[in-house]
Amino acid sequence: MMDADVVVIGAGLSGCLVAVFLARQGRQVVILEGREDPRSTHRLGLLGRSINLALSTRALTALHAAELDQKVRQMAVPMYARCVHLPSGEIQVQPYGRPDQCLWSVSRHALNALLLHAAEGEPGVELRFRSKVDHVELERGEAFLESGECIRSRLMVGADGIWSRVRAAISRHGRLDFHQRYIDAAYKELRIPRSAEGSGSGFRLSHPECLHIWPRHRFMLIALPNLDGSFSCTLFMDLLGPWPSFEAVQSEADVLRLFHENFPDVLERMPELLTDWAINPTTNLLTVKCRPYHYHDRAVLVGDAAHALGEQWRGRKNRVSSSRELTVKYGQFPFTGKESMPVSKTAESLRS
């Protein structure tokens, strides 16, 4: 006896959106998530700060199909141009397109919370936290939790990220081309608070609806606006090697030197820089590619489990859009609960 039509492993962006679409097609869906509920109050202080997402039309098209795009716009800031801060101090504002065209800056945590609420609100979805999957048996459609419980389904959706257990199971059962590569750069999350006031002429808050970029050869700083007037910043820089690299920055004096030499216009607007640097981790960036995205009609991969990109914001846009494309194509096929699902045709069509 099956516990669900579909088991989705992972309650991130792609997993939640897949569950919403499948539930609206009449499927019974169980989402298994190893973490605690990230929306819970006691978790908020443990989340850290997140790289904002820059959502394009492609991502918004997927969210529109789930009737969530207007809610996302209400909690996002439009970015009509990139604001490039050159080493000379010159600022170049480069529009993304027509005056009405933009990207949307949104908190990843806020978007994930919205998608969790949407999935939870679907009658056919059961959302289970603290349900970490230990391993899966694809032929039998079984997901075994670390607690020993077994969840059975006709289809397994691996939305479980870069270190996907579903992808690992697929690789054991058949031919799977897989490539993983760490890129030289890593990143650290920083912040420009709303209350920061600087006297310099470089970083002007008169450009709040821009994606700010400080390109510096092999490294760069970016800043994306938030609704409260603050900016979520990310420093991308070589992890190892000579100055400048994360390895070479060994002290608070080194942090201040790095910003004074390369980002003097923003330094005065980051009063919490040293605290943020000490608290927020330095995180690796890697690229993951695999083919095929599925195992017969028993399992399919979405999001980072299938294609993780080192460019974080681009990768997350692909997570959202691929979830919609998979389920829209998948929904074109009838399903009575008895026949196997046409996952192979659906997943391979996403490559075109």
XYZ file of C-alpha atoms in Angstrom:
352
model
C 0.000 0.000 0.000
C 1.287 3.430 -0.991
C 1.469 6.285 1.497
C 1.254 8.893 -1.274
C 1.214 9.313 -5.036
C 4.374 11.427 -4.812
C 7.053 11.891 -2.165
C 8.990 15.145 -2.498
C 12.289 15.075 -0.609
C 13.231 18.621 0.348
C 11.055 21.601 1.286
C 13.135 24.293 -0.365
C 12.032 26.506 -3.231
C 11.727 23.823 -5.911
C 10.310 21.129 -3.630
C 7.485 23.316 -2.341
C 6.549 24.599 -5.778
C 6.527 21.099 -7.263
C 4.236 19.979 -4.431
C 1.814 22.866 -5.091
C 1.544 22.048 -8.787
C 1.191 18.300 -8.247
C -1.462 18.738 -5.553
C -3.488 20.940 -7.883
C -3.361 18.143 -10.436
C -5.030 15.854 -7.896
C -1.964 14.038 -6.540
C -1.476 13.125 -2.908
C 1.920 14.530 -1.967
C 4.140 14.062 1.087
C 7.035 16.519 1.544
C 9.905 15.252 3.690
C 12.256 17.865 5.139
C 15.148 17.096 7.462
C 15.283 20.572 9.012
C 12.952 22.067 11.526
C 10.330 24.439 10.151
C 12.334 27.550 9.143
C 9.264 29.711 9.819
C 9.208 28.890 13.518
C 10.118 31.744 15.863
C 12.975 29.984 17.596
C 14.608 29.290 14.241
C 14.703 32.910 13.074
C 17.863 33.747 14.979
C 19.636 30.708 13.538
C 18.968 31.390 9.903
C 21.731 33.910 9.385
C 21.493 36.360 6.536
C 20.680 35.159 3.093
C 21.788 36.078 -0.383
C 18.772 37.796 -1.864
C 17.331 36.387 -5.044
C 17.104 38.435 -8.220
C 13.964 37.031 -9.838
C 13.456 37.465 -13.563
C 10.415 36.995 -15.792
C 11.235 33.296 -16.052
C 10.852 32.773 -12.303
C 7.803 35.026 -12.075
C 6.131 33.042 -14.864
C 6.411 29.919 -12.714
C 5.114 31.761 -9.647
C 2.245 33.193 -11.719
C 1.225 29.666 -12.689
C 0.949 28.941 -8.954
C -0.968 32.218 -8.428
C 1.809 33.493 -6.163
C 3.501 36.157 -8.285
C 1.542 39.090 -6.838
C 2.342 38.033 -3.287
C 6.015 37.809 -4.216
C 5.978 41.293 -5.738
C 4.497 42.681 -2.516
C 7.516 41.475 -0.536
C 10.135 42.277 -3.184
C 11.916 45.395 -4.444
C 12.068 46.068 -8.204
C 15.559 46.578 -9.622
C 15.401 48.429 -12.931
C 19.154 48.637 -13.493
C 22.559 47.500 -12.322
C 24.536 50.237 -10.623
C 28.230 49.585 -11.279
C 30.727 51.202 -8.887
C 34.075 51.460 -10.652
C 37.435 51.681 -8.827
C 37.763 55.288 -10.045
C 34.638 56.218 -8.101
C 32.549 56.598 -11.245
C 29.047 55.128 -11.097
C 27.426 53.658 -14.195
C 23.698 52.954 -14.177
C 22.902 50.277 -16.756
C 19.155 49.633 -17.300
C 18.098 46.014 -17.698
C 15.726 46.889 -20.532
C 12.716 49.107 -21.106
C 11.690 51.449 -18.256
C 9.019 48.951 -17.150
C 11.368 45.936 -17.142
C 13.150 44.866 -13.986
C 14.448 42.104 -11.774
C 12.921 41.620 -8.323
C 15.036 41.476 -5.165
C 13.514 39.177 -2.565
C 14.718 37.446 0.577
C 15.272 33.757 0.015
C 13.901 32.948 3.478
C 10.789 35.037 2.878
C 10.174 33.360 -0.474
C 10.705 29.910 1.019
C 8.232 30.747 3.809
C 5.651 31.864 1.236
C 6.048 28.633 -0.726
C 5.833 26.571 2.457
C 2.542 28.261 3.347
C 1.258 27.664 -0.197
C 2.162 23.961 -0.108
C 0.756 23.555 3.387
C -2.507 25.108 2.227
C -3.101 22.523 -0.482
C -5.502 19.753 0.669
C -3.421 17.043 -0.990
C -0.102 17.978 0.657
C 1.344 16.656 3.906
C 4.384 18.617 5.071
C 6.695 16.800 7.491
C 9.664 18.507 9.162
C 12.450 16.809 11.091
C 12.042 13.882 8.706
C 15.541 13.422 7.356
C 15.862 10.797 4.648
C 18.646 8.278 5.193
C 18.371 6.445 1.871
C 15.886 5.554 -0.840
C 15.031 2.357 -2.726
C 13.914 3.489 -6.162
C 12.567 0.209 -7.536
C 10.178 -0.141 -4.600
C 9.464 3.575 -4.279
C 10.599 3.611 -0.646
C 12.142 6.487 1.279
C 13.689 5.421 4.586
C 13.976 8.073 7.284
C 16.763 8.163 9.855
C 14.085 7.277 12.412
C 13.566 3.956 10.612
C 10.159 4.854 9.163
C 9.520 3.949 5.537
C 7.396 6.147 3.223
C 6.164 4.549 -0.011
C 5.097 6.310 -3.193
C 4.743 5.817 -6.925
C 7.011 8.735 -7.744
C 9.938 10.242 -5.851
C 10.974 13.847 -6.496
C 14.527 14.637 -5.434
C 14.496 18.300 -4.401
C 17.142 17.603 -1.785
C 19.906 19.871 -2.979
C 23.519 19.531 -4.003
C 24.168 16.438 -1.884
C 20.991 14.704 -3.105
C 20.323 11.207 -1.768
C 17.896 10.613 -4.614
C 20.592 11.414 -7.168
C 22.994 9.102 -5.333
C 20.421 6.313 -5.573
C 19.945 6.940 -9.299
C 23.706 6.687 -9.824
C 23.723 3.266 -8.153
C 20.940 1.902 -10.347
C 21.922 2.952 -13.818
C 23.949 5.139 -16.132
C 24.201 8.632 -14.709
C 26.631 11.206 -16.039
C 27.614 13.395 -13.101
C 29.968 16.343 -12.796
C 30.789 18.349 -9.686
C 33.278 21.201 -9.633
C 34.214 23.636 -6.908
C 34.924 27.067 -8.342
C 37.798 29.156 -7.040
C 35.567 31.735 -5.405
C 33.666 31.521 -2.137
C 31.239 34.029 -0.659
C 30.389 35.785 2.576
C 27.114 37.516 3.429
C 27.214 41.078 4.736
C 24.735 43.907 5.215
C 24.192 47.636 4.866
C 21.636 48.550 7.543
C 18.855 51.009 6.873
C 20.044 53.466 9.509
C 23.541 53.799 8.052
C 24.246 57.327 6.873
C 27.449 58.175 5.082
C 28.854 61.414 3.799
C 30.715 59.943 0.852
C 29.581 60.456 -2.717
C 30.275 56.928 -3.946
C 27.400 54.690 -2.824
C 24.306 56.812 -3.182
C 21.079 55.653 -1.592
C 19.349 57.696 -4.291
C 19.686 54.501 -6.350
C 17.631 52.183 -4.110
C 16.014 50.282 -6.991
C 19.243 48.959 -8.468
C 21.430 45.912 -8.120
C 24.711 47.456 -6.939
C 27.964 45.853 -8.106
C 31.579 46.668 -7.223
C 33.602 44.641 -9.807
C 37.250 44.265 -8.835
C 38.940 41.907 -11.331
C 38.805 38.457 -9.632
C 36.421 39.477 -6.854
C 33.332 41.628 -6.392
C 30.802 42.922 -3.914
C 27.091 43.071 -4.688
C 24.211 44.675 -2.789
C 20.510 43.993 -3.314
C 17.808 46.218 -1.799
C 15.300 45.144 0.862
C 11.871 46.571 1.610
C 13.054 48.141 4.880
C 15.698 50.214 3.103
C 18.624 47.970 4.009
C 20.796 46.118 1.498
C 21.799 42.447 1.571
C 25.409 42.232 0.428
C 27.588 39.388 -0.770
C 31.338 39.408 -1.231
C 32.592 36.920 -3.837
C 36.332 36.338 -3.654
C 38.902 33.570 -4.106
C 38.818 31.161 -1.192
C 42.538 30.387 -1.279
C 45.670 32.092 -2.454
C 47.474 35.405 -2.035
C 45.866 38.724 -1.260
C 43.039 39.332 -1.776
C 41.441 36.041 -0.753
C 39.448 34.772 2.196
C 42.489 32.774 3.257
C 44.623 35.930 3.300
C 42.165 37.928 5.413
C 43.276 36.860 8.895
C 42.333 39.753 11.179
C 39.950 42.660 11.667
C 42.707 44.931 10.360
C 42.802 42.835 7.172
C 39.025 43.178 6.748
C 39.216 46.954 7.091
C 42.179 47.086 4.720
C 40.300 45.032 2.117
C 37.322 47.374 2.168
C 39.365 50.570 2.462
C 41.440 49.625 -0.602
C 38.604 48.301 -2.747
C 35.230 49.517 -1.448
C 35.898 52.809 0.388
C 32.537 54.282 -0.663
C 30.605 51.501 1.066
C 32.834 50.967 4.104
C 31.355 53.898 6.029
C 27.872 52.539 5.473
C 28.640 49.154 7.053
C 28.951 49.781 10.817
C 28.421 46.057 11.491
C 31.054 44.898 9.008
C 33.445 43.343 11.501
C 30.625 41.617 13.390
C 29.093 40.277 10.184
C 32.488 39.078 8.983
C 33.108 37.169 12.199
C 29.633 35.630 12.504
C 28.684 34.788 8.916
C 30.462 31.770 7.430
C 32.607 31.723 4.327
C 30.740 29.408 1.981
C 31.996 27.383 -0.980
C 30.559 27.676 -4.461
C 30.245 24.683 -6.724
C 28.616 23.566 -9.921
C 26.714 20.280 -10.243
C 25.497 18.807 -13.505
C 23.992 15.421 -14.241
C 22.151 13.532 -16.937
C 19.574 12.076 -17.036
C 17.395 13.867 -14.482
C 15.333 10.762 -13.790
C 15.313 7.040 -13.117
C 12.781 5.409 -15.441
C 9.346 6.493 -14.179
C 10.215 6.110 -10.512
C 12.218 9.214 -9.644
C 13.070 12.662 -10.973
C 15.478 15.405 -9.879
C 14.716 19.129 -9.680
C 16.576 22.220 -8.528
C 20.111 21.904 -7.179
C 19.865 18.120 -7.137
C 19.834 18.236 -10.949
C 21.738 21.405 -11.799
C 23.439 23.557 -9.192
C 25.215 26.650 -10.439
C 27.942 28.526 -8.647
C 26.203 31.772 -9.578
C 23.767 31.591 -6.676
C 21.065 33.929 -7.919
C 20.953 32.277 -11.350
C 20.739 28.824 -9.823
C 17.733 29.735 -7.700
C 15.831 31.200 -10.616
C 16.347 27.879 -12.407
C 15.007 25.980 -9.380
C 11.696 27.807 -9.527
C 11.242 27.692 -13.296
C 12.235 24.025 -13.683
C 9.671 23.050 -11.037
C 6.915 24.626 -13.059
C 8.102 23.207 -16.395
C 8.319 19.699 -14.973
C 4.849 19.677 -13.469
C 3.147 21.474 -16.367
C 4.495 18.934 -18.835
C 3.831 16.127 -16.385
C 0.233 17.236 -15.931
C -0.456 16.706 -19.629
C -0.577 12.962 -18.969
C -3.543 11.197 -17.344
C -2.986 9.443 -14.034
C -5.378 7.000 -12.431
C -3.049 5.869 -9.667
C -2.353 2.510 -11.313
C -0.137 3.058 -14.334
C 3.449 4.226 -14.127
C 4.038 7.924 -14.540
C 5.655 9.310 -17.735
C 8.557 10.852 -15.874
C 11.237 9.912 -18.386
C 9.619 11.781 -21.283
C 8.811 14.727 -19.085
C 12.270 15.099 -17.547
C 14.148 14.703 -20.806
C 11.938 17.310 -22.495
C 13.238 19.895 -20.013
C 16.696 19.669 -21.560
C 15.500 21.133 -24.855
